[in-house]
Short mmCIF file of C-alpha atoms in Angstrom, two decimals:
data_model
loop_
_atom_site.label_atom_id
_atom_site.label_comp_id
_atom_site.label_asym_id
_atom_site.label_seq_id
_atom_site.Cartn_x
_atom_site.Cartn_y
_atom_site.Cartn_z
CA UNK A 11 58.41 322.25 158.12
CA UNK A 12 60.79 324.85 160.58
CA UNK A 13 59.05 327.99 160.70
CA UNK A 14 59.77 331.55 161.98
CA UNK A 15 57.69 331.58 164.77
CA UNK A 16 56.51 335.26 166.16
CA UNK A 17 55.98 335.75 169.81
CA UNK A 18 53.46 338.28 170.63
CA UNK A 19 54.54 339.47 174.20
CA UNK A 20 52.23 340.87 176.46
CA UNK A 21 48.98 338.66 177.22
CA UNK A 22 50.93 335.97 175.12
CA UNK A 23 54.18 335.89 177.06
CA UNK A 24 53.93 337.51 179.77
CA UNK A 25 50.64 337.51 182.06
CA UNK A 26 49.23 340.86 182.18
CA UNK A 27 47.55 340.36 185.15
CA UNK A 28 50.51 339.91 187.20
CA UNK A 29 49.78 343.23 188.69
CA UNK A 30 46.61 342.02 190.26
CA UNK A 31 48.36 341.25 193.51
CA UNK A 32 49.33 344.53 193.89
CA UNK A 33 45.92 345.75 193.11
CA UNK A 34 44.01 344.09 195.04
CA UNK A 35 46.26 344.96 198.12
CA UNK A 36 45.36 348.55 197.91
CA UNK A 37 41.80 348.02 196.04
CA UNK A 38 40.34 345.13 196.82
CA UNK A 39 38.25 343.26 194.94
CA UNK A 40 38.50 345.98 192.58
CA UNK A 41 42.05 344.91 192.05
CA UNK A 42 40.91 342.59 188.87
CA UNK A 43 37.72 345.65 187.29
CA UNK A 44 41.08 347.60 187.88
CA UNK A 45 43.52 345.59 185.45
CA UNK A 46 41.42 344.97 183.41
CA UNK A 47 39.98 348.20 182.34
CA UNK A 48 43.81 348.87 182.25
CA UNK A 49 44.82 346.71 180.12
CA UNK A 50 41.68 347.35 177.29
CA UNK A 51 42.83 351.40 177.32
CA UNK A 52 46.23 350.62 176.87
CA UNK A 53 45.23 348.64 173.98
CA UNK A 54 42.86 351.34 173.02
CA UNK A 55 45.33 354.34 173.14
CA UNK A 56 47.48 352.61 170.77
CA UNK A 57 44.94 351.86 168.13
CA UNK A 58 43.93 355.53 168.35
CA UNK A 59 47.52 357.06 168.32
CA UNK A 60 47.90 354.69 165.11
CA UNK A 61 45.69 356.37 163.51
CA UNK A 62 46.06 359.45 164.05
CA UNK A 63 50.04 358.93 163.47
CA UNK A 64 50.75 360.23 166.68
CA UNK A 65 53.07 357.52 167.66
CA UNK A 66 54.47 357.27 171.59
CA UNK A 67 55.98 354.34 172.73
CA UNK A 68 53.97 351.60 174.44
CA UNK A 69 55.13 352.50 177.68
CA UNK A 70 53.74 355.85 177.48
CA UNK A 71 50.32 354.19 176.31
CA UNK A 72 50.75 352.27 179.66
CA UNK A 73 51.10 355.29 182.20
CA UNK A 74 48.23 357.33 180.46
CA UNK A 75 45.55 354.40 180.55
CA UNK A 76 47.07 354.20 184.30
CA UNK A 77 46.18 357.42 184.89
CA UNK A 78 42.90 357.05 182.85
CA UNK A 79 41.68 353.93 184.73
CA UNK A 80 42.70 355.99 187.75
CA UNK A 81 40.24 358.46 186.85
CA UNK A 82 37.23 356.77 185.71
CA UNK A 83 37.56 354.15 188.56
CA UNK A 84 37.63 357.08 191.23
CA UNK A 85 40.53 354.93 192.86
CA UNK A 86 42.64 358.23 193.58
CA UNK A 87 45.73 356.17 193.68
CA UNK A 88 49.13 358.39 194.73
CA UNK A 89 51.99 359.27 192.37
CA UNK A 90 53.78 356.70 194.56
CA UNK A 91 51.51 354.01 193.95
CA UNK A 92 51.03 354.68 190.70
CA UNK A 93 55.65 354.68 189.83
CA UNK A 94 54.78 351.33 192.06
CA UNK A 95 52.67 349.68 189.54
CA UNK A 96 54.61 351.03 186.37
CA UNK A 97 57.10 349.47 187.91
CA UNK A 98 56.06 346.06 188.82
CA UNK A 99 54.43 345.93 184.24
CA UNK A 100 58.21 345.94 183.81
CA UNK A 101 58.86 342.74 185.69
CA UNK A 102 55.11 341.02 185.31
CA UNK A 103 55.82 337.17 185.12
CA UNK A 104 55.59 334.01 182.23
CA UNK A 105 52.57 332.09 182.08
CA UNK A 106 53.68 328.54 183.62
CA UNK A 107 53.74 327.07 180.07
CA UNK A 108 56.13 329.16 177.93
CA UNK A 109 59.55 328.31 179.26
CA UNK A 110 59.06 323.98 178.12
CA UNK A 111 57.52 325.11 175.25
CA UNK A 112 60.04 327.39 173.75
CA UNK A 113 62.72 325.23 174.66
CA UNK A 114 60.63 322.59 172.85
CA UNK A 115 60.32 324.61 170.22
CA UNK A 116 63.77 325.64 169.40
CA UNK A 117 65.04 322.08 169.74
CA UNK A 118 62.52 321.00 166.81
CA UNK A 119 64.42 323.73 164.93
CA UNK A 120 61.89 326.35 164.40
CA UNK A 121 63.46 330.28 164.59
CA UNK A 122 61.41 332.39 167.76
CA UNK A 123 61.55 336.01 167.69
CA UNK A 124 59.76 337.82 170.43
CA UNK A 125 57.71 340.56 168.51
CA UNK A 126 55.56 343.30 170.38
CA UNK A 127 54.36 346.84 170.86
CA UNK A 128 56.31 347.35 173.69
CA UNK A 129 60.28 348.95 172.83
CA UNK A 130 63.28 346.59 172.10
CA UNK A 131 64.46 347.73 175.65
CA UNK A 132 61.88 347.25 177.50
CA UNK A 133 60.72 343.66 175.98
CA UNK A 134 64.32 342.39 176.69
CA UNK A 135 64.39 343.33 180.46
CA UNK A 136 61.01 341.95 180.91
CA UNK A 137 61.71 338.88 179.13
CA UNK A 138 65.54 338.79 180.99
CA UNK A 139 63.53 339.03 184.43
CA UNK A 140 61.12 336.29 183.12
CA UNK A 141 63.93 334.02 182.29
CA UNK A 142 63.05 333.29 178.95
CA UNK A 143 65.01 336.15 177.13
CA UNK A 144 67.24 333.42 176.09
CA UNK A 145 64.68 331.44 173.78
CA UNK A 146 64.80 333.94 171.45
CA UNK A 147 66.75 334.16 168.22
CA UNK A 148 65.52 338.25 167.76
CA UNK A 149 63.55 340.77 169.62
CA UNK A 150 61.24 342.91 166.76
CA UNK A 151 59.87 345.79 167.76
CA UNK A 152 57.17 347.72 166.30
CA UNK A 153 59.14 350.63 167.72
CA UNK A 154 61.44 350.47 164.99
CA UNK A 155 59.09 352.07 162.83
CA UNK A 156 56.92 354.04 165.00
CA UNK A 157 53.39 352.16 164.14
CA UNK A 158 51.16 349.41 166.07
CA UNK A 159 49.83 345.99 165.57
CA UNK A 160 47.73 345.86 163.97
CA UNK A 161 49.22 348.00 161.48
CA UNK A 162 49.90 345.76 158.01
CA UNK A 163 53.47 347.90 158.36
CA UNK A 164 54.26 346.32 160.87
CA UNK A 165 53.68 342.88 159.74
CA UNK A 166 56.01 343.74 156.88
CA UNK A 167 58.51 345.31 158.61
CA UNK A 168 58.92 342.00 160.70
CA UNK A 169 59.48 339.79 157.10
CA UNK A 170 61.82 342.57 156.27
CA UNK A 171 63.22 342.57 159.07
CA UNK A 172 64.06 338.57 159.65
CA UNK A 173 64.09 338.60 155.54
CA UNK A 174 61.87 335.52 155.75
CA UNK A 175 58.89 334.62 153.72
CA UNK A 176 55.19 334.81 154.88
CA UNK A 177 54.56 331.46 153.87
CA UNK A 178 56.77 330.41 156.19
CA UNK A 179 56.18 333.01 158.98
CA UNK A 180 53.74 332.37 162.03
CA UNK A 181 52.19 335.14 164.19
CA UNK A 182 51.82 333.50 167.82
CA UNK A 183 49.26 335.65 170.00
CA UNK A 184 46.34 335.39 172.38
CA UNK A 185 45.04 338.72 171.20
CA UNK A 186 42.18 338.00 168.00
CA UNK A 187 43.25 341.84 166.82
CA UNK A 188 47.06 340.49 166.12
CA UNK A 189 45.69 337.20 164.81
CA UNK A 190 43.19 339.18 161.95
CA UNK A 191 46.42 341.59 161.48
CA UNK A 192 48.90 338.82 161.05
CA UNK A 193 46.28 336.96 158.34
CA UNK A 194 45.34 340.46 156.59
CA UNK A 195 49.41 341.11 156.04
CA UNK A 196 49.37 337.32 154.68
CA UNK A 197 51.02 335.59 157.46
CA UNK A 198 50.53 332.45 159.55
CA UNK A 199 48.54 332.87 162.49
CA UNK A 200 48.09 331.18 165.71
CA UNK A 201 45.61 331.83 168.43
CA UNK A 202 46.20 331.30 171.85
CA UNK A 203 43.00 331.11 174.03
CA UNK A 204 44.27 331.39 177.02
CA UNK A 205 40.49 331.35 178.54
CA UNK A 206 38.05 329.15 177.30
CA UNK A 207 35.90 332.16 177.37
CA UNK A 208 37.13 334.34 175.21
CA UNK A 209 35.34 334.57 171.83
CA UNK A 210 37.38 335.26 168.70
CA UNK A 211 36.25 338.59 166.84
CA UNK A 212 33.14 337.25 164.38
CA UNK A 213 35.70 339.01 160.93
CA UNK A 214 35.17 335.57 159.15
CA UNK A 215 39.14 335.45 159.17
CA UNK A 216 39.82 332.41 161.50
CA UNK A 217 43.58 331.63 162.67
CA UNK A 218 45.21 328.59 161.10
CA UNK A 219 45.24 327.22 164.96
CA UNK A 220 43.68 327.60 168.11
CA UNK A 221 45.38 326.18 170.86
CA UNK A 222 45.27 326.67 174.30
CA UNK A 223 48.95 326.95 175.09
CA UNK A 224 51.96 326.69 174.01
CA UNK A 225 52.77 323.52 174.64
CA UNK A 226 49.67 322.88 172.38
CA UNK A 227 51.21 324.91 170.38
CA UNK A 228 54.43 322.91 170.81
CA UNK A 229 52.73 319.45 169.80
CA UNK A 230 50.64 321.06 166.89
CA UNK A 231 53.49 322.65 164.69
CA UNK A 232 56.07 319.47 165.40
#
């Protein structure tokens, strides 16, 4: 069965750690405690800006748990640096797997829409610097509507959006919180573990797949 497929971006995508080079030139080995404490606020400011509906874009939720990180880690990082790494989240890279699969994807007929947090603008130039911008049919984002995953509005607002059906609608994302948000608002969900570590949140709402790519991914859906 084709299926609207729905690319979460950032973790999914695009490798969040890509900044870690840059890191761990001016920190160290606490390049890595660095990112990821990043990455977690990030995530965190936009849960709590969701609900207290005051919406920012993504990008915004990116410099402040910068500057938050900065803080708690004691790194005292300069303005400089800091424009430096904002820069360099705008142009992180693809995991190795996603151009084949998307490609593989498309030419089995299924509809790929990246959908994400992060503004229509800035998903397209990251995904145009990525080289992959081109294996999508749509760019969703939850900009459109000033809310965050994993906001059921949002969910809706994608069907709407694409004017497809849930049944037929698949949430693709390596972060649990999406997955749980995707099957809450009735949709398809796929997990991508992209470390065999990570534990899936214990909600008793499993994805309809785990894989551990998406060329998994890829061979799974057909």
């Amino acid at each position: 069965m084709k299926a609207t497929l729905a690319f979460d971006v950032y973790g999914t995508l695009i490798d969040t750690h890509g900044v870690i080079v840059e890191l761990e030139a001016e920190l160290g080995e606490r390049g890595m405690e660095f990112s990821q404490r990043w990455r977690d606020k990030q995530l965190e400011y936009a849960f709590r800006r969701g609900l207290m509906g005051a919406y920012v874009d993504f990008g915004q939720c990116t410099r402040e748990a910068l500057e938050f990180t900065d803080r708690a880690l004691r790194t005292e990082l300069s303005e400089r640096h800091k424009d430096r790494l904002m820069a360099t989240y705008a142009r992180l890279p693809a995991f190795p797997d996603v151009p084949e699969a998307l490609a593989e994807l498309r030419r089995r007929g299924h509809t790929c829409v990246a959908f994400s947090n992060g503004t229509r603008e800035a998903v397209k130039a990251l995904l145009e610097q990525a080289g992959i911008v081109d294996c999508f049919d749509d760019i969703v984002s939850v900009d459109e509507i000033k809310r965050f995953k994993p906001d059921p509005a949002v969910y809706a607002h994608l069907r709407t959006r694409l004017e497809v059906d849930a049944s037929k609608t698949w949430l693709v994302s390596s972060n649990p919180f999406d997955a749980i948000g995707a099957r809450h608002a009735g949709l398809h969900a796929a997990w991508v573990r992209r470390s065999a570590e990570a534990p899936f949140d214990p909600w008793g709402g499993e994805p309809d797949c785990t894989v551990s790519d998406l060329v998994e991914l890829s061979e799974r859906l057909g």
